[in-house]
């Protein structure tokens, strides 16, 4: 074998700046709106976010410096490896070259610490002592528990009650990193107490957990809120993935023809894709035919089947309205095993770029994603997170097309996390208990009828 399998960077090659795609967008991003239909003012957001995060949220600067302390902390696992999936290529008999960026090497096992670390840093810098957040399956909660510990912040996590009981190991990870974890709805907030008064057996939902965390952050001056996806500053932080990948491709003199990533709230997809879009915007010849494809589940097909409209970020209509592809804020996705992809909306930046034709999207069925994940584990050795299996499926489909056409394309996908805490999902797949959920057309139509009306 003459070509490298593992393309690594030195610590001092960790990018010094994040890339902000807003600087290269054909149109300015649509603003978030409050309940009165007017753009949300920074003052309103100051109750729950530090100034520097808010500045990043609204920034149109192309390059934003990464603070030294954040780069130091990134060194615990970054630069992450760019890997050539040689054994997968052989198994498929494809002339394509398949690469993946392995974000599963972080302490929490996914890309999420890329944003948790700077969020904890800026909050500590602003004199905040505690962070409150919500978590569904536990991936964001464990990332913020780790990051809080790195910067000496207390972390309180409201974990959806059903996951709290079903995912004890994620909860224990958070506790090992010193976080307090409460099953939501809890007795600690008014929102939680109201929900429990109505139904003592309430099993919780992400919407309820968000409301509890925001209530706590808004009511205490020493406490702020953090969010693990969707918002502009989270996508900014995740650009480290694509920026490193570009340096790694430069080392081997290649450039991808297609970039793929799973897409839930869109942070890891924006993170890997946007730095390549920057080349396209700058007229780089290598990027002129580049395709960036977001991969989502058939059962929660936000970009491919949703409506581009203003909607709330959470189920209870607590957050500002964002212009995004949405299935309706009260859409309840089926219980698929890729918890990170069960979101009714999508990042406003990914949504707008998709709307303007600069990004593509594809939806894949659940069983085919596990089939792809198992083939990947048996060839490349790494057991992928169910979310990541979506990108693997789409990458394999691209590679099979290359086999048919004989084109030796270069394919890059984002391996957003490992699946070590998702083995019960693999168990259900192997025992034939996993099903394909069709596109829930009626449920989507019903919830789209409830989009907020204003103006
Ligand atoms: C959270 C998560 C996702 C989806 O979130 P995005 O914001 O769309 O990136 C994908 N993969 C893994 C492993 C996750 O933890």
Short mmCIF file of C-alpha atoms and ligand atoms in Angstrom, two decimals:
data_model
loop_
_atom_site.label_atom_id
_atom_site.label_comp_id
_atom_site.label_asym_id
_atom_site.label_seq_id
_atom_site.Cartn_x
_atom_site.Cartn_y
_atom_site.Cartn_z
CA UNK A 1 0.00 0.00 0.00
CA UNK A 2 1.55 3.29 -1.06
CA UNK A 3 -1.22 5.72 -0.19
CA UNK A 4 -1.69 6.72 3.46
CA UNK A 5 -4.61 5.39 5.51
CA UNK A 6 -4.37 7.76 8.44
CA UNK A 7 -3.75 11.42 7.64
CA UNK A 8 -2.69 13.29 10.78
CA UNK A 9 -1.90 16.88 11.68
CA UNK A 10 0.44 18.16 14.40
CA UNK A 11 -0.96 19.93 17.46
CA UNK A 12 0.34 23.26 16.17
CA UNK A 13 -1.70 22.74 13.00
CA UNK A 14 -4.98 23.05 14.91
CA UNK A 15 -6.67 25.98 13.13
CA UNK A 16 -6.25 29.37 14.84
CA UNK A 17 -9.62 30.68 13.57
CA UNK A 18 -13.12 29.33 13.05
CA UNK A 19 -14.80 29.95 9.70
CA UNK A 20 -18.09 31.84 9.61
CA UNK A 21 -20.09 30.96 6.48
CA UNK A 22 -22.28 34.09 6.92
CA UNK A 23 -19.46 36.12 5.30
CA UNK A 24 -19.89 34.14 2.08
CA UNK A 25 -23.67 33.72 1.94
CA UNK A 26 -25.47 35.19 -1.08
CA UNK A 27 -28.02 36.83 1.26
CA UNK A 28 -27.82 37.92 4.91
CA UNK A 29 -29.27 35.34 7.32
CA UNK A 30 -32.97 35.77 8.17
CA UNK A 31 -33.21 37.13 11.75
CA UNK A 32 -34.79 35.25 14.67
CA UNK A 33 -38.13 36.70 15.72
CA UNK A 34 -39.76 37.11 19.12
CA UNK A 35 -43.38 36.38 19.94
CA UNK A 36 -44.32 39.87 18.65
CA UNK A 37 -42.90 39.03 15.22
CA UNK A 38 -40.01 41.52 15.68
CA UNK A 39 -36.32 40.54 15.52
CA UNK A 40 -35.06 39.36 18.92
CA UNK A 41 -32.84 42.01 20.52
CA UNK A 42 -29.41 41.05 21.90
CA UNK A 43 -30.57 42.39 25.32
CA UNK A 44 -33.30 39.74 25.44
CA UNK A 45 -30.72 37.02 24.85
CA UNK A 46 -28.26 38.38 27.43
CA UNK A 47 -30.22 36.75 30.25
CA UNK A 48 -29.14 33.32 29.11
CA UNK A 49 -25.99 33.74 26.91
CA UNK A 50 -22.65 35.54 27.46
CA UNK A 51 -21.81 38.56 25.25
CA UNK A 52 -19.10 36.81 23.24
CA UNK A 53 -21.41 33.97 22.27
CA UNK A 54 -24.07 36.51 21.27
CA UNK A 55 -21.52 38.41 19.17
CA UNK A 56 -20.61 35.19 17.40
CA UNK A 57 -24.29 34.37 16.91
CA UNK A 58 -24.80 37.64 15.01
CA UNK A 59 -21.36 38.01 13.41
CA UNK A 60 -20.72 38.36 9.68
CA UNK A 61 -16.90 38.26 10.07
CA UNK A 62 -15.37 35.50 7.96
CA UNK A 63 -12.67 34.43 10.45
CA UNK A 64 -13.13 34.39 14.22
CA UNK A 65 -10.06 33.73 16.42
CA UNK A 66 -10.08 30.60 18.59
CA UNK A 67 -8.96 31.58 22.11
CA UNK A 68 -5.64 29.98 23.19
CA UNK A 69 -7.28 28.21 26.16
CA UNK A 70 -9.81 26.63 23.81
CA UNK A 71 -7.03 25.46 21.45
CA UNK A 72 -5.17 24.05 24.46
CA UNK A 73 -8.26 22.07 25.48
CA UNK A 74 -8.89 20.95 21.90
CA UNK A 75 -5.44 19.30 22.07
CA UNK A 76 -6.90 16.59 24.34
CA UNK A 77 -8.28 14.99 21.17
CA UNK A 78 -7.65 17.30 18.21
CA UNK A 79 -6.57 17.38 15.43
CA UNK A 80 -8.84 14.41 14.76
CA UNK A 81 -7.65 11.87 12.18
CA UNK A 82 -8.75 11.90 8.56
CA UNK A 83 -8.96 8.23 7.61
CA UNK A 84 -9.03 6.51 4.23
CA UNK A 85 -11.57 3.66 4.39
CA UNK A 86 -9.44 1.33 2.25
CA UNK A 87 -11.04 -1.89 3.50
CA UNK A 88 -14.53 -0.57 2.91
CA UNK A 89 -13.54 0.48 -0.63
CA UNK A 90 -12.25 -3.06 -1.29
CA UNK A 91 -15.39 -4.67 0.12
CA UNK A 92 -17.50 -2.53 -2.21
CA UNK A 93 -15.19 -3.02 -5.20
CA UNK A 94 -15.47 0.69 -5.97
CA UNK A 95 -12.95 2.86 -7.80
CA UNK A 96 -13.94 5.69 -5.41
CA UNK A 97 -11.67 6.85 -2.61
CA UNK A 98 -13.64 7.03 0.63
CA UNK A 99 -12.40 9.21 3.50
CA UNK A 100 -13.90 9.92 6.88
CA UNK A 101 -13.14 12.49 9.56
CA UNK A 102 -13.21 10.63 12.89
CA UNK A 103 -14.92 12.88 15.46
CA UNK A 104 -15.57 9.86 17.69
CA UNK A 105 -12.11 10.28 19.27
CA UNK A 106 -13.23 13.07 21.63
CA UNK A 107 -13.67 12.31 25.36
CA UNK A 108 -17.46 12.35 25.02
CA UNK A 109 -17.26 10.25 21.83
CA UNK A 110 -18.71 12.73 19.33
CA UNK A 111 -18.16 16.11 17.65
CA UNK A 112 -20.21 17.91 20.32
CA UNK A 113 -17.26 18.90 22.58
CA UNK A 114 -15.99 21.10 19.67
CA UNK A 115 -18.69 23.57 20.73
CA UNK A 116 -19.11 22.59 24.40
CA UNK A 117 -15.49 23.62 25.12
CA UNK A 118 -15.70 27.19 23.74
CA UNK A 119 -19.17 27.64 25.24
CA UNK A 120 -17.83 26.73 28.70
CA UNK A 121 -14.79 28.95 28.15
CA UNK A 122 -16.78 32.08 27.19
CA UNK A 123 -19.19 31.57 30.07
CA UNK A 124 -16.39 31.29 32.60
CA UNK A 125 -14.76 34.37 31.09
CA UNK A 126 -18.04 36.25 31.62
CA UNK A 127 -17.99 35.33 35.32
CA UNK A 128 -20.70 32.70 35.08
CA UNK A 129 -20.47 29.92 37.71
CA UNK A 130 -23.04 27.40 36.51
CA UNK A 131 -24.40 26.05 33.24
CA UNK A 132 -27.86 24.60 32.77
CA UNK A 133 -28.75 22.49 29.77
CA UNK A 134 -31.02 19.73 28.58
CA UNK A 135 -30.14 16.44 27.04
CA UNK A 136 -32.16 13.75 25.30
CA UNK A 137 -30.00 10.69 24.68
CA UNK A 138 -27.16 12.28 26.66
CA UNK A 139 -24.64 13.26 23.99
CA UNK A 140 -24.81 17.02 24.54
CA UNK A 141 -25.14 16.63 28.30
CA UNK A 142 -21.98 14.53 28.49
CA UNK A 143 -20.08 16.99 26.26
CA UNK A 144 -21.02 19.99 28.41
CA UNK A 145 -20.30 18.02 31.61
CA UNK A 146 -16.78 17.35 30.32
CA UNK A 147 -16.28 20.95 29.11
CA UNK A 148 -17.65 22.44 32.36
CA UNK A 149 -15.16 20.37 34.31
CA UNK A 150 -12.30 21.67 32.11
CA UNK A 151 -13.14 25.28 33.04
CA UNK A 152 -14.31 24.83 36.65
CA UNK A 153 -18.03 25.42 36.02
CA UNK A 154 -20.86 23.61 37.77
CA UNK A 155 -23.13 21.85 35.30
CA UNK A 156 -26.76 20.95 35.79
CA UNK A 157 -28.38 18.72 33.18
CA UNK A 158 -32.11 18.14 32.73
CA UNK A 159 -32.28 14.72 31.10
CA UNK A 160 -35.52 13.55 29.49
CA UNK A 161 -36.93 11.11 32.06
CA UNK A 162 -37.33 8.16 29.72
CA UNK A 163 -33.64 8.41 28.66
CA UNK A 164 -32.56 8.96 32.27
CA UNK A 165 -33.84 5.47 33.03
CA UNK A 166 -32.95 3.84 29.68
CA UNK A 167 -29.43 5.30 29.29
CA UNK A 168 -27.81 4.96 32.74
CA UNK A 169 -24.27 4.93 31.29
CA UNK A 170 -24.61 8.34 29.64
CA UNK A 171 -25.93 9.66 32.94
CA UNK A 172 -22.98 8.12 34.77
CA UNK A 173 -20.54 9.70 32.32
CA UNK A 174 -22.00 13.11 33.16
CA UNK A 175 -21.81 12.37 36.89
CA UNK A 176 -18.22 11.15 36.55
CA UNK A 177 -17.38 14.57 35.05
CA UNK A 178 -19.05 16.15 38.09
CA UNK A 179 -22.39 17.23 36.62
CA UNK A 180 -25.70 17.08 38.48
CA UNK A 181 -28.23 15.18 36.41
CA UNK A 182 -31.99 15.37 37.01
CA UNK A 183 -34.76 13.44 35.34
CA UNK A 184 -37.04 15.94 33.56
CA UNK A 185 -39.77 16.89 34.42
CA UNK A 186 -38.28 17.61 37.85
CA UNK A 187 -39.48 19.31 41.03
CA UNK A 188 -36.75 21.94 40.65
CA UNK A 189 -38.54 24.31 38.26
CA UNK A 190 -42.04 25.72 37.89
CA UNK A 191 -42.29 24.12 34.44
CA UNK A 192 -41.40 20.74 35.92
CA UNK A 193 -43.73 21.06 38.89
CA UNK A 194 -46.65 22.09 36.61
CA UNK A 195 -46.03 19.11 34.32
CA UNK A 196 -45.87 16.70 37.27
CA UNK A 197 -49.01 18.17 38.84
CA UNK A 198 -50.88 17.41 35.62
CA UNK A 199 -49.35 13.97 35.17
CA UNK A 200 -47.12 12.45 37.89
CA UNK A 201 -46.01 9.78 35.38
CA UNK A 202 -44.89 12.29 32.72
CA UNK A 203 -41.91 10.63 30.95
CA UNK A 204 -40.56 13.95 29.71
CA UNK A 205 -39.71 15.37 26.31
CA UNK A 206 -36.88 17.45 24.91
CA UNK A 207 -39.22 20.46 24.81
CA UNK A 208 -39.95 20.17 28.54
CA UNK A 209 -36.28 19.69 29.40
CA UNK A 210 -35.34 22.81 27.35
CA UNK A 211 -38.00 24.78 29.19
CA UNK A 212 -36.66 23.65 32.58
CA UNK A 213 -33.04 24.51 31.71
CA UNK A 214 -33.98 27.92 30.23
CA UNK A 215 -36.17 28.72 33.24
CA UNK A 216 -33.29 28.00 35.59
CA UNK A 217 -30.79 30.05 33.51
CA UNK A 218 -33.17 33.01 33.16
CA UNK A 219 -33.95 33.08 36.88
CA UNK A 220 -30.36 33.00 38.22
CA UNK A 221 -27.72 35.59 37.39
CA UNK A 222 -24.84 33.13 38.02
CA UNK A 223 -26.28 30.57 35.59
CA UNK A 224 -26.39 30.49 31.78
CA UNK A 225 -27.94 28.19 29.22
CA UNK A 226 -26.11 26.23 26.51
CA UNK A 227 -27.34 24.64 23.32
CA UNK A 228 -25.56 21.88 21.41
CA UNK A 229 -26.73 22.46 17.83
CA UNK A 230 -28.89 24.58 15.47
CA UNK A 231 -27.61 28.06 16.44
CA UNK A 232 -25.06 29.98 14.34
CA UNK A 233 -22.34 30.01 17.02
CA UNK A 234 -22.48 26.22 17.34
CA UNK A 235 -21.96 25.81 13.57
CA UNK A 236 -19.11 28.32 13.77
CA UNK A 237 -17.33 26.22 16.42
CA UNK A 238 -17.90 23.03 14.44
CA UNK A 239 -16.11 24.52 11.38
CA UNK A 240 -12.93 23.16 12.99
CA UNK A 241 -13.90 19.78 11.45
CA UNK A 242 -13.88 20.97 7.84
CA UNK A 243 -10.90 23.29 8.33
CA UNK A 244 -8.75 20.43 9.60
CA UNK A 245 -10.02 18.12 6.85
CA UNK A 246 -8.94 20.62 4.19
CA UNK A 247 -5.41 20.76 5.63
CA UNK A 248 -5.34 16.96 5.69
CA UNK A 249 -6.43 16.70 2.05
CA UNK A 250 -3.75 19.26 1.13
CA UNK A 251 -1.13 16.92 2.64
CA UNK A 252 -2.08 14.16 0.21
CA UNK A 253 -2.86 16.41 -2.76
CA UNK A 254 -6.52 15.43 -2.99
CA UNK A 255 -9.81 17.33 -2.83
CA UNK A 256 -13.25 15.79 -2.22
CA UNK A 257 -15.91 15.62 -4.96
CA UNK A 258 -18.63 15.04 -2.41
CA UNK A 259 -18.90 15.83 1.32
CA UNK A 260 -21.56 13.98 3.36
CA UNK A 261 -22.70 14.23 6.95
CA UNK A 262 -25.65 13.22 9.11
CA UNK A 263 -27.96 16.15 9.75
CA UNK A 264 -30.05 16.60 12.90
CA UNK A 265 -29.78 20.21 14.03
CA UNK A 266 -27.11 20.64 11.35
CA UNK A 267 -24.06 21.56 13.46
CA UNK A 268 -21.70 18.77 12.44
CA UNK A 269 -22.86 18.91 8.82
CA UNK A 270 -22.30 22.68 8.65
CA UNK A 271 -19.02 22.10 10.46
CA UNK A 272 -17.60 19.74 7.85
CA UNK A 273 -19.25 21.28 4.74
CA UNK A 274 -18.99 25.07 5.16
CA UNK A 275 -15.18 25.36 4.97
CA UNK A 276 -15.39 23.62 1.58
CA UNK A 277 -18.18 26.00 0.49
CA UNK A 278 -15.73 28.81 1.35
CA UNK A 279 -13.43 27.52 -1.41
CA UNK A 280 -16.34 27.48 -3.83
CA UNK A 281 -17.23 31.07 -2.89
CA UNK A 282 -13.58 32.10 -3.36
CA UNK A 283 -13.59 30.65 -6.90
CA UNK A 284 -11.20 27.76 -6.10
CA UNK A 285 -11.28 25.59 -9.23
CA UNK A 286 -11.09 22.34 -7.23
CA UNK A 287 -14.39 23.19 -5.53
CA UNK A 288 -16.44 24.17 -8.56
CA UNK A 289 -18.19 20.80 -8.90
CA UNK A 290 -18.13 19.97 -5.21
CA UNK A 291 -21.40 18.61 -3.76
CA UNK A 292 -22.26 18.87 -0.06
CA UNK A 293 -25.04 16.49 0.96
CA UNK A 294 -26.91 16.46 4.29
CA UNK A 295 -28.21 12.99 5.20
CA UNK A 296 -31.36 12.67 7.30
CA UNK A 297 -33.72 9.85 8.37
CA UNK A 298 -36.73 9.00 6.19
CA UNK A 299 -38.88 9.29 9.30
CA UNK A 300 -37.74 12.82 10.21
CA UNK A 301 -37.03 14.35 6.77
CA UNK A 302 -36.72 18.02 7.69
CA UNK A 303 -34.84 19.32 4.63
CA UNK A 304 -36.26 16.93 2.04
CA UNK A 305 -39.94 17.12 3.06
CA UNK A 306 -40.26 20.09 5.46
CA UNK A 307 -41.45 23.61 4.82
CA UNK A 308 -39.10 26.65 4.79
CA UNK A 309 -40.85 28.90 7.30
CA UNK A 310 -40.58 30.61 10.67
CA UNK A 311 -41.10 28.16 13.52
CA UNK A 312 -40.22 27.72 17.18
CA UNK A 313 -37.02 25.91 18.10
CA UNK A 314 -38.73 23.82 20.79
CA UNK A 315 -41.95 21.87 21.13
CA UNK A 316 -43.58 24.20 23.64
CA UNK A 317 -43.10 27.45 21.69
CA UNK A 318 -40.81 28.87 24.38
CA UNK A 319 -37.88 29.90 22.15
CA UNK A 320 -37.70 32.64 19.49
CA UNK A 321 -38.91 31.76 15.99
CA UNK A 322 -36.25 30.89 13.44
CA UNK A 323 -36.55 30.70 9.67
CA UNK A 324 -35.71 27.12 8.88
CA UNK A 325 -36.86 23.92 7.26
CA UNK A 326 -39.31 22.46 9.73
CA UNK A 327 -41.77 19.62 10.11
CA UNK A 328 -43.72 21.72 12.64
CA UNK A 329 -42.60 22.29 16.25
CA UNK A 330 -45.15 19.84 17.66
CA UNK A 331 -44.16 17.04 15.25
CA UNK A 332 -43.22 13.94 17.27
CA UNK A 333 -40.73 11.89 15.23
CA UNK A 334 -41.01 8.10 15.50
CA UNK A 335 -38.69 6.49 18.06
CA UNK A 336 -35.79 5.82 15.72
CA UNK A 337 -32.43 4.92 17.19
CA UNK A 338 -30.53 7.92 15.90
CA UNK A 339 -31.65 10.17 18.75
CA UNK A 340 -29.49 13.06 17.52
CA UNK A 341 -31.44 13.22 14.25
CA UNK A 342 -34.92 13.45 15.77
CA UNK A 343 -35.33 17.21 15.55
CA UNK A 344 -38.30 18.90 13.89
CA UNK A 345 -36.25 21.81 12.53
CA UNK A 346 -32.76 22.49 11.25
CA UNK A 347 -30.02 25.08 11.55
CA UNK A 348 -31.17 28.37 9.94
CA UNK A 349 -27.79 28.63 8.14
CA UNK A 350 -28.00 25.11 6.68
CA UNK A 351 -31.67 25.78 5.83
CA UNK A 352 -30.98 29.02 3.97
CA UNK A 353 -28.03 27.60 2.00
CA UNK A 354 -30.11 24.55 1.08
CA UNK A 355 -32.98 26.83 0.03
CA UNK A 356 -30.56 28.75 -2.21
CA UNK A 357 -29.34 25.54 -3.84
CA UNK A 358 -25.82 25.53 -2.39
CA UNK A 359 -26.37 22.31 -0.42
CA UNK A 360 -28.14 19.03 -1.22
CA UNK A 361 -30.06 16.67 1.05
CA UNK A 362 -31.08 13.02 0.96
CA UNK A 363 -33.22 10.90 3.29
CA UNK A 364 -32.43 7.24 4.10
CA UNK A 365 -34.40 4.44 5.82
CA UNK A 366 -33.37 3.19 9.27
CA UNK A 367 -32.58 -0.46 8.42
CA UNK A 368 -30.28 0.52 5.55
CA UNK A 369 -28.31 2.78 7.91
CA UNK A 370 -27.63 -0.07 10.35
CA UNK A 371 -26.71 -2.36 7.45
CA UNK A 372 -24.14 0.26 6.39
CA UNK A 373 -22.91 0.73 9.97
CA UNK A 374 -22.32 -3.01 10.41
CA UNK A 375 -20.41 -3.25 7.10
CA UNK A 376 -18.31 -0.28 8.24
CA UNK A 377 -17.59 -1.91 11.63
CA UNK A 378 -16.61 -5.18 9.93
CA UNK A 379 -14.27 -3.49 7.42
CA UNK A 380 -12.90 -0.41 9.22
CA UNK A 381 -13.19 -1.74 12.78
CA UNK A 382 -14.94 1.31 14.25
CA UNK A 383 -18.50 0.89 15.55
CA UNK A 384 -20.34 4.03 14.45
CA UNK A 385 -23.07 5.97 16.26
CA UNK A 386 -26.52 5.39 14.68
CA UNK A 387 -26.49 9.05 13.55
CA UNK A 388 -23.17 8.56 11.76
CA UNK A 389 -24.56 5.42 10.07
CA UNK A 390 -26.73 7.77 8.00
CA UNK A 391 -23.67 9.38 6.42
CA UNK A 392 -22.02 5.97 5.94
CA UNK A 393 -25.13 4.75 4.09
CA UNK A 394 -25.05 7.72 1.73
CA UNK A 395 -21.27 7.44 1.24
CA UNK A 396 -21.63 3.76 0.34
CA UNK A 397 -24.42 4.63 -2.12
CA UNK A 398 -22.14 7.22 -3.77
CA UNK A 399 -19.31 4.67 -3.95
CA UNK A 400 -21.63 2.10 -5.54
CA UNK A 401 -22.63 4.66 -8.19
CA UNK A 402 -18.92 5.18 -8.89
CA UNK A 403 -18.59 1.43 -9.41
CA UNK A 404 -21.35 1.59 -12.03
CA UNK A 405 -19.92 4.61 -13.85
CA UNK A 406 -16.23 3.78 -13.28
CA UNK A 407 -15.58 7.26 -11.84
CA UNK A 408 -12.81 7.35 -9.19
CA UNK A 409 -14.46 10.07 -7.08
CA UNK A 410 -13.13 11.25 -3.74
CA UNK A 411 -15.82 10.94 -1.08
CA UNK A 412 -15.59 12.50 2.40
CA UNK A 413 -18.03 11.78 5.20
CA UNK A 414 -18.29 12.88 8.80
CA UNK A 415 -18.00 10.06 11.33
CA UNK A 416 -19.66 12.19 14.01
CA UNK A 417 -19.36 9.66 16.83
CA UNK A 418 -18.76 6.11 17.97
CA UNK A 419 -21.63 3.85 18.96
CA UNK A 420 -20.34 2.37 22.21
CA UNK A 421 -23.34 3.63 24.15
CA UNK A 422 -25.79 2.58 21.45
CA UNK A 423 -25.21 -1.16 21.48
CA UNK A 424 -28.81 -1.82 22.52
CA UNK A 425 -29.83 -0.34 19.14
CA UNK A 426 -27.46 -2.75 17.39
CA UNK A 427 -28.99 -5.51 19.50
CA UNK A 428 -32.44 -4.64 18.19
CA UNK A 429 -31.10 -4.56 14.63
CA UNK A 430 -29.47 -8.00 14.93
CA UNK A 431 -32.55 -9.53 16.54
CA UNK A 432 -34.81 -8.23 13.75
CA UNK A 433 -36.78 -5.93 16.05
CA UNK A 434 -35.81 -2.78 14.23
CA UNK A 435 -38.27 -1.40 11.69
CA UNK A 436 -38.34 1.12 8.86
CA UNK A 437 -40.68 3.99 9.60
CA UNK A 438 -42.16 5.54 6.51
CA UNK A 439 -42.38 9.24 6.02
CA UNK A 440 -45.19 10.16 8.44
CA UNK A 441 -47.04 12.38 5.95
CA UNK A 442 -50.22 12.81 8.00
CA UNK A 443 -48.43 13.69 11.23
CA UNK A 444 -46.26 16.23 9.38
CA UNK A 445 -49.26 17.81 7.66
CA UNK A 446 -51.06 18.08 11.01
CA UNK A 447 -48.12 19.73 12.73
CA UNK A 448 -47.34 22.06 9.77
CA UNK A 449 -50.89 23.36 10.19
CA UNK A 450 -49.72 24.69 13.60
CA UNK A 451 -46.83 26.81 12.32
CA UNK A 452 -46.81 30.14 14.17
CA UNK A 453 -48.82 32.88 12.45
CA UNK A 454 -47.70 36.47 12.85
CA UNK A 455 -47.34 39.77 10.99
C1 LIG B 1 -25.90 15.10 18.14
C2 LIG B 1 -25.32 14.20 17.13
C3 LIG B 1 -25.62 14.34 15.75
C4 LIG B 1 -26.59 15.31 15.19
O1 LIG B 1 -26.44 16.65 15.57
P1 LIG B 1 -26.00 17.77 14.52
O2 LIG B 1 -26.15 19.05 15.24
O3 LIG B 1 -26.88 17.66 13.33
O4 LIG B 1 -24.59 17.49 14.20
C5 LIG B 1 -24.97 13.49 14.86
N1 LIG B 1 -24.13 12.54 15.28
C6 LIG B 1 -23.81 12.37 16.59
C7 LIG B 1 -22.88 11.30 16.98
C8 LIG B 1 -24.40 13.20 17.55
O5 LIG B 1 -24.09 13.05 18.85
#
